[in-house]
Coordinates of C-alpha atoms in Angstrom, one line a residue:
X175 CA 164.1 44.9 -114.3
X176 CA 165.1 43.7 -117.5
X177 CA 168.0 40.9 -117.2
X178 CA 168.9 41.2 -120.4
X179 CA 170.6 44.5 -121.8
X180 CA 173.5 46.3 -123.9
X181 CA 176.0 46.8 -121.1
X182 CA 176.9 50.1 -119.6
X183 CA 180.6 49.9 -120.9
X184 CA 179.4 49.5 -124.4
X185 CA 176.0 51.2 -124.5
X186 CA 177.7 54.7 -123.0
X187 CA 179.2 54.5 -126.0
X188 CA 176.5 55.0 -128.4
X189 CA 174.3 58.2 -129.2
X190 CA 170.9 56.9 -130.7
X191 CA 169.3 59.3 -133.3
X192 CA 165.7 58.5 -134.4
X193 CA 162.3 59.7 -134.0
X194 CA 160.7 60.9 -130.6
X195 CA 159.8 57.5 -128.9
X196 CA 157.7 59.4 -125.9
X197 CA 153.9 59.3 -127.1
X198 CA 155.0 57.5 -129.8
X199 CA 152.6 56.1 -132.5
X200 CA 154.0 53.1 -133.7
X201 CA 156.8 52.5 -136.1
X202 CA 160.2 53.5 -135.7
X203 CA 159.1 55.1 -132.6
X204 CA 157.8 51.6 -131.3
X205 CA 161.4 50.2 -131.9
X206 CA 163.3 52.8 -130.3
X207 CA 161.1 52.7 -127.2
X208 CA 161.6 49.4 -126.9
X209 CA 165.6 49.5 -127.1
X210 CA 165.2 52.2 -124.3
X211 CA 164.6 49.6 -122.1
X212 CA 167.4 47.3 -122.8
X213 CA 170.3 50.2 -122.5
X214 CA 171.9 50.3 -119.5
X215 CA 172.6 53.7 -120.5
X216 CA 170.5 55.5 -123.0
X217 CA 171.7 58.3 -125.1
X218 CA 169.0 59.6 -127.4
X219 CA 168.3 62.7 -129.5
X220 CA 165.2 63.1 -131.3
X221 CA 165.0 64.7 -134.6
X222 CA 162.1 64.0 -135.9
X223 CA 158.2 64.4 -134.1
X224 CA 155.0 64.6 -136.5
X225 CA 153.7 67.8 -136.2
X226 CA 150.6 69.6 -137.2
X227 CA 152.2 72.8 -139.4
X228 CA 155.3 70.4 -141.3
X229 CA 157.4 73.7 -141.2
X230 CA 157.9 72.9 -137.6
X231 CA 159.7 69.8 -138.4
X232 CA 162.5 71.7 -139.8
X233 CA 162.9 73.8 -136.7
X234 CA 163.0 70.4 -134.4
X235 CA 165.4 68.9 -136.5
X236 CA 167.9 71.5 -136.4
X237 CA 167.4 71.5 -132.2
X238 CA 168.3 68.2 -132.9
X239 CA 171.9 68.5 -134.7
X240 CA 172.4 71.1 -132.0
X241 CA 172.0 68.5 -129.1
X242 CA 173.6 65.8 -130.8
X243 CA 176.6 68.2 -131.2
X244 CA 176.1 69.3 -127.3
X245 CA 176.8 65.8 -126.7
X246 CA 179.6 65.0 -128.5
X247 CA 181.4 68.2 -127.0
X248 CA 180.5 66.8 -123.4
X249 CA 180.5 63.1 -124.1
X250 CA 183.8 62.6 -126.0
X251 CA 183.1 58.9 -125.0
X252 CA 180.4 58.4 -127.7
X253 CA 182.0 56.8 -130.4
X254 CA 178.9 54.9 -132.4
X255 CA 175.8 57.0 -133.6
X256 CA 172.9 54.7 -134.4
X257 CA 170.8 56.5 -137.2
X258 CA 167.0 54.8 -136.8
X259 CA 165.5 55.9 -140.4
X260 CA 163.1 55.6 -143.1
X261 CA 162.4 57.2 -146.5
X262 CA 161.6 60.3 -147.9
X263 CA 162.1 63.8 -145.9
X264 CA 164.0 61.1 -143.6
X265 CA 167.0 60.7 -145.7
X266 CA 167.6 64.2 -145.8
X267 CA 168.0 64.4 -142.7
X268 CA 169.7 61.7 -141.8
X269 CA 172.1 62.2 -144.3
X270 CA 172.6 65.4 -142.9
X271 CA 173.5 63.8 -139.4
X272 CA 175.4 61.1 -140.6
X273 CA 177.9 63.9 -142.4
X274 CA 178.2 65.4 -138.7
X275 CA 178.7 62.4 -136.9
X276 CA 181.0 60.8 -139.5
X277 CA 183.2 63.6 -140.7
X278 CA 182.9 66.3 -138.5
X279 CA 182.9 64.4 -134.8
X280 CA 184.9 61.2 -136.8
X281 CA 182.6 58.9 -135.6
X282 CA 181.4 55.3 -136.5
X283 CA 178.0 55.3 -138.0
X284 CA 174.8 52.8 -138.1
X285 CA 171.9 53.0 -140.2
X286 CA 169.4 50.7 -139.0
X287 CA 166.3 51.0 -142.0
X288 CA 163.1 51.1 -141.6
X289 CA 161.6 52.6 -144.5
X290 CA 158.9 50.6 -146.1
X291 CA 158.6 53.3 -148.9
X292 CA 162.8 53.1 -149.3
X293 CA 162.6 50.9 -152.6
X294 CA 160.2 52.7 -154.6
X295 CA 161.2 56.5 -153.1
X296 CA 164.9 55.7 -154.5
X297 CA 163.7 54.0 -157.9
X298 CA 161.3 57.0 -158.5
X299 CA 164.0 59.6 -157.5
X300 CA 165.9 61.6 -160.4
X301 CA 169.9 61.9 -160.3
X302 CA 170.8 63.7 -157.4
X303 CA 168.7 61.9 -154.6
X304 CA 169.9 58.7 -155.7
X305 CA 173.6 60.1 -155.5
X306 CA 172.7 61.4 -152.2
X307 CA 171.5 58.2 -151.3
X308 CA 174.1 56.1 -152.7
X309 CA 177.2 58.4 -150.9
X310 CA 174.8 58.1 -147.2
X311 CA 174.7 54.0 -147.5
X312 CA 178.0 53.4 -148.7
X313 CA 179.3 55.9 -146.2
X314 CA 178.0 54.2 -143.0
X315 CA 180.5 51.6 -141.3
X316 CA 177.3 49.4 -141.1
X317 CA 173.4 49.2 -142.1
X318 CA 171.1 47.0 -140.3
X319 CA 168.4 45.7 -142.0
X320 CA 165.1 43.9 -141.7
X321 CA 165.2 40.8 -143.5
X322 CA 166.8 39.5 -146.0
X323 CA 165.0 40.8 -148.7
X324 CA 165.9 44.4 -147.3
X325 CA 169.8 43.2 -147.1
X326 CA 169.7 41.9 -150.7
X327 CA 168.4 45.4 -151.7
X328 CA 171.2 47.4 -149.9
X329 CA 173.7 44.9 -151.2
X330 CA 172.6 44.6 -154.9
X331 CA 172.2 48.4 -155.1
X332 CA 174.7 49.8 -153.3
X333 CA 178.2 49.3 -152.1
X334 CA 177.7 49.4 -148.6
X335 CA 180.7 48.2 -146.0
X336 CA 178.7 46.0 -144.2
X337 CA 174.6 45.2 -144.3
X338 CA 173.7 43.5 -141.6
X339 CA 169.8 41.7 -140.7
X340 CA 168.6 42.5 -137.5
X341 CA 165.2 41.1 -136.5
X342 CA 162.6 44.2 -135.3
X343 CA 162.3 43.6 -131.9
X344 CA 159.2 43.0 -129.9
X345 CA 158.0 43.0 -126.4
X346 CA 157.5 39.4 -125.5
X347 CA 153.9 38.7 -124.5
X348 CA 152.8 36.6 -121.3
X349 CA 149.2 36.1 -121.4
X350 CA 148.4 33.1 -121.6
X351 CA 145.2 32.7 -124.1
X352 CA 143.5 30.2 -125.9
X353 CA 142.7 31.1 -129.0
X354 CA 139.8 28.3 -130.0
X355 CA 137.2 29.2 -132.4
X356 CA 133.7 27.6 -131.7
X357 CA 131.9 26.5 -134.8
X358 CA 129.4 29.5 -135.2
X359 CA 131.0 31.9 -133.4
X360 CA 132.1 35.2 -134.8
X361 CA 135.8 35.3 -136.0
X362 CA 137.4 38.6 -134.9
X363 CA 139.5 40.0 -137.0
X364 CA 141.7 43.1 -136.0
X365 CA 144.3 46.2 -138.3
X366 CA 146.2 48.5 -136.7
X367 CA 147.8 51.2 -138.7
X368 CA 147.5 54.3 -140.7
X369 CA 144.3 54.7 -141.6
X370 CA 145.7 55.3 -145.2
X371 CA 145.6 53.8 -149.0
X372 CA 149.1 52.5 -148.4
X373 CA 148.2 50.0 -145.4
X374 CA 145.3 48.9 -147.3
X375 CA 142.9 49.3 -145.3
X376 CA 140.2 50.6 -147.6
X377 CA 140.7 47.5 -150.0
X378 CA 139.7 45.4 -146.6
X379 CA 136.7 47.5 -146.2
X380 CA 135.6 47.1 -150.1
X381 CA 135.8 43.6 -149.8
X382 CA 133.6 43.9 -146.9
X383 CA 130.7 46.3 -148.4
X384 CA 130.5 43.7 -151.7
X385 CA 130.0 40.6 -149.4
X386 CA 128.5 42.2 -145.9
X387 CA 125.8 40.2 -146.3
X388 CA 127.3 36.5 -146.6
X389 CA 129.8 38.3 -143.8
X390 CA 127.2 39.3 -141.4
X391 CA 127.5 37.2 -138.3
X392 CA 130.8 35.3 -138.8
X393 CA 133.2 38.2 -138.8
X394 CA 133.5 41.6 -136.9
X395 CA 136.8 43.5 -137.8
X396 CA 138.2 46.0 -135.2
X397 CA 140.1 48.6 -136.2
X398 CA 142.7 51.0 -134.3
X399 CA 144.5 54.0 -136.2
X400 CA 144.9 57.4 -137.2
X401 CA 144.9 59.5 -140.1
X402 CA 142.3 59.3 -142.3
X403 CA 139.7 59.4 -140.2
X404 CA 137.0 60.8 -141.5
X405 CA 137.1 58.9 -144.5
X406 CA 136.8 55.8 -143.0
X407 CA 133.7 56.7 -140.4
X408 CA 132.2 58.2 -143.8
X409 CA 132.9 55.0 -145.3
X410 CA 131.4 52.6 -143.0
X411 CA 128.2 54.8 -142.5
X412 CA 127.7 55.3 -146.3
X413 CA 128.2 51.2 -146.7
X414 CA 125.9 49.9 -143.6
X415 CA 129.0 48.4 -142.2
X416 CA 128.6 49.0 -138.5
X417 CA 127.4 45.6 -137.7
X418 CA 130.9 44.2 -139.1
X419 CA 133.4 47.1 -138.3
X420 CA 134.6 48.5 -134.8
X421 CA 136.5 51.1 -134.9
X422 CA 138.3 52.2 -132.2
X423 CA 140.5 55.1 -132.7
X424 CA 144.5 55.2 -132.1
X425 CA 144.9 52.5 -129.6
X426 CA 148.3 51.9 -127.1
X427 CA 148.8 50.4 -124.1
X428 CA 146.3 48.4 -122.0
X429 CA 143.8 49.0 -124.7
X430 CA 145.8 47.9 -127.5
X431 CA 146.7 44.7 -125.4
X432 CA 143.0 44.1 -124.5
X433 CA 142.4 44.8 -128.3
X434 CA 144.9 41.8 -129.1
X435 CA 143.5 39.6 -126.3
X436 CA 140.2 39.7 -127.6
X437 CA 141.4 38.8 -131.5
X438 CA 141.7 36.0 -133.6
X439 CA 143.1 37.1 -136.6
X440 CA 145.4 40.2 -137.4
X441 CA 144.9 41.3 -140.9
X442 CA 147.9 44.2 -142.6
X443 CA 146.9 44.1 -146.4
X444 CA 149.4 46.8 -147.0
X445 CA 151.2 47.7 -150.2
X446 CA 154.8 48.1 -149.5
X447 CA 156.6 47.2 -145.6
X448 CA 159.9 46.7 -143.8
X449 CA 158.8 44.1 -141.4
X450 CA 155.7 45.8 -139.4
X451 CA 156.1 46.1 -135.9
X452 CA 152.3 45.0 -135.8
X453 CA 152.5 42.0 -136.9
X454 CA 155.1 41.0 -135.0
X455 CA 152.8 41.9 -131.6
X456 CA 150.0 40.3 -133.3
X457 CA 152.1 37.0 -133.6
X458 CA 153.4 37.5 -129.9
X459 CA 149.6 37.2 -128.7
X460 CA 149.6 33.6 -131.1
X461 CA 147.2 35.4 -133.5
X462 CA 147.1 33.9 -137.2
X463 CA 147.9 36.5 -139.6
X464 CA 146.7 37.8 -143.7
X465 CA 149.1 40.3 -145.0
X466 CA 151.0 40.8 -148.6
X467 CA 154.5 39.5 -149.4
X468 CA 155.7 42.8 -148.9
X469 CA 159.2 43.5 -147.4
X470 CA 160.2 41.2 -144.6
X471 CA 156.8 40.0 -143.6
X472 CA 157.2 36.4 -145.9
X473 CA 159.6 35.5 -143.4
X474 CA 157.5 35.4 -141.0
X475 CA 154.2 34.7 -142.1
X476 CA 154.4 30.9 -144.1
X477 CA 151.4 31.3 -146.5
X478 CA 148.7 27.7 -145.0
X479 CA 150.8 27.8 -142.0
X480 CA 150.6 30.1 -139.7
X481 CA 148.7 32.9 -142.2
X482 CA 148.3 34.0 -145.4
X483 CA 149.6 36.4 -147.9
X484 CA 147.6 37.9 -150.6
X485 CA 148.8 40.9 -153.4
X486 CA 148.4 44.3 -152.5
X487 CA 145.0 45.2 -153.8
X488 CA 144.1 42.0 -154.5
X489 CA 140.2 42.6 -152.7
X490 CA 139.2 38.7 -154.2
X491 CA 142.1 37.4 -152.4
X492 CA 141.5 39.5 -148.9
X493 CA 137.9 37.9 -149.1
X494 CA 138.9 34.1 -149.9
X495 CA 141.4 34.7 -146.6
X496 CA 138.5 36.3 -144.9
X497 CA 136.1 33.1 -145.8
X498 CA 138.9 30.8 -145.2
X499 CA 139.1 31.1 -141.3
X500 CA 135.0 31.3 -141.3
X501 CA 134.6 28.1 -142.9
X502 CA 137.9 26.6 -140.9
X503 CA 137.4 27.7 -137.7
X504 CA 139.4 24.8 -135.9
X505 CA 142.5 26.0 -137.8
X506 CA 142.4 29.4 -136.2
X507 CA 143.9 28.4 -133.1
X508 CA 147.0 26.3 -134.8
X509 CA 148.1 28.8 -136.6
X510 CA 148.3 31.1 -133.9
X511 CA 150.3 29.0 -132.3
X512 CA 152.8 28.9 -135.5
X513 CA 152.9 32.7 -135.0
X514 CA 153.8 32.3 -131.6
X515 CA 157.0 29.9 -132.5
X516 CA 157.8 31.8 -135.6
X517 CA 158.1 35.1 -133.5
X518 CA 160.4 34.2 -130.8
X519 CA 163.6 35.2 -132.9
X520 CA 162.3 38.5 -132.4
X521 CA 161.9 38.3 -129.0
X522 CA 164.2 40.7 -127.0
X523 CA 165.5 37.8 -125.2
X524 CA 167.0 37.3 -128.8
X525 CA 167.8 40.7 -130.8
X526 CA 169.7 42.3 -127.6
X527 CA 172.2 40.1 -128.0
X528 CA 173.3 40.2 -131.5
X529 CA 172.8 44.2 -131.4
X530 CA 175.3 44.5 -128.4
X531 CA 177.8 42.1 -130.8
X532 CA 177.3 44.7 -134.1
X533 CA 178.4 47.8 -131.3
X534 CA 181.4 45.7 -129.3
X535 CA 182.7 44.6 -133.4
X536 CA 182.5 48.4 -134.6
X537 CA 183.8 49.6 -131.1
X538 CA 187.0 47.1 -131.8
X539 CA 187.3 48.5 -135.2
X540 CA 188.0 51.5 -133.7
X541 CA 190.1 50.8 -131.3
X542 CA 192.6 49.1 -133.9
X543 CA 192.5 52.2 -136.0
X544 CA 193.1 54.3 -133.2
X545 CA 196.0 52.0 -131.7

């Protein structure tokens, strides 16, 4: 039983709106799963599940307006709707539900972002979706943000009522391992992610194919995802990378946790970010980290500290990060433990807290406008 949590008085108060957390696969889902657990009461509606023919989504979505308006006819007690969104076909539609909760129900509205696409989709959008986008954010009572890179780009841009940073939350991890390196061993390196050009995961396996042969023996790189699948089996086998490269499948659970346990190094070289869930785990389990400075993930991984960072595409500098911890091995398990300290802001312990203070605030704003 979870000690900590948004109390029942305040959290029957608020109707969360995000993606289907059951079964999730990471991401937004991850997040909202997680907050299930801290509610005392929990008032969801999905309105958004991947699905195999994308027509469907439109369908689901509109089920979803009709529940969330089911519960604001039986639930008059609901007086904050938490939006949990991210770019693209998401602001549609959570546009559209933030015009039902804000000016047809008259209530208060949160947009927590996720969207690691959000920058670029609004800079390469014509007229009308950046209107859109500028009358949805400077509508809300209050967006929650990232980092502080994402809260500079919601206050620079737009005139939002309030931005607020709220870490991502992560489960806080208990096993106790010891991440020493042997000199000789093999360094274990581990991505987990959309098996994608955006998460970089084919410029990691480039890097591999020019050098497997100085590689062989010091690294092995496990990978768990979905997506492109079938390009990245086709890829390995075409480049005689099976002695180096694992890969697992879409991982969760016990196996994702074994997956972590058996690590040394999490690598994300993706090209754009919020702050990624995964990394965030990965630090929990005291893993070093190389990622990109993309988003919020500078703030917590210190480039010679506890990781490094390295451009998006840059397949020299994912390979001097690679050859790094081989010929450093001893260093391996200090920087984990840097992740480890540099994590616990995010711990639950930690976010539950300030999130039940951004409800009780709004929840007194209302109650001196309705006085």
């Amino acid at each position: 039983m979870n000690s900590i949590k948004v109390p029942r008085e305040i959290s029957a108060k608020v109707l969360t709106i995000g993606n289907q957390y059951k079964n999730h696969r990471g991401g937004i889902g991850g997040v909202i799963e997680t907050y299930s657990d801290y509610f005392e009461e929990f008032n969801f509606v999905p309105t958004y599940k991947p699905q195999k023919v994308k027509f469907l989504i439109v369908p689901y979505y509109l089920l979803g307006c009709l529940k969330m308006i089911f519960i604001f006819l039986t639930k008059p007690g609901i007086r904050i709707v938490h939006i949990h969104g991210a770019a693209r076909g998401s602001i549609y539609r959570k546009a559209g539900i933030f015009v039902l909760a804000r000016y047809v129900f008259i209530r208060r509205v949160i947009y927590h972002s996720h969207g690691s696409e959000l920058k670029l989709f609004y800079e390469t959008s014509g007229r009308r979706i950046k209107r859109l986008m500028k009358f949805f954010f400077e509508g809300v009572d209050e967006v929650v943000c990232l980092s502080r890179q994402w809260e500079d780009f919601f206050r620079s841009g737009f005139n939002v009522k309030k931005a607020t940073v709220l870490e991502n939350i992560v489960v806080k991890n208990e096993s106790q391992r010891i991440n020493q390196i042997q000199e000789g061993e093999t360094i274990v390196f581990l991505f987990l992610g959309t098996i994608g050009k955006r998460k970089g995961i084919f410029d990691l396996l480039e890097a591999l194919a020019e050098n497997k042969h100085t590689l062989a023996g010091k690294i092995r790189l496990i990978i768990g995802g979905d997506g492109e699948v079938k390009k990245l089996t086709d890829y390995i086998d075409e480049h005689g990378l099976q002695e180096l490269v694992q890969f697992e499948g879409w991982v969760s659970g016990e196996k994702k946790r074994e997956l972590f346990l058996q690590s040394n190094v999490y690598i994300l070289p993706s090209y754009n970010e919020g702050l990624p869930l995964s990394i965030l785990e990965a630090m929990s389990y005291r893993l070093a980290i190389i990622s990109t400075p993309m988003g919020g993930t500078p703030e917590v991984v210190k480039n010679g500290k506890n990781g490094f960072l390295v451009e998006p595409r840059d397949k020299a500098g994912i390979l001097q990060s690679l050859q790094w911890f081989v010929q450093s091995p001893e260093l391996v398990k200090p920087f984990g433990e840097y992740s480890g300290e540099l994590v616990v802001p995010y711990y639950a312990e930690n976010v539950i807290p300030k999130l039940t203070e951004i409800y009780r605030a709004l929840l007194h704003k209302n109650q001196i406008h309705s006085d």
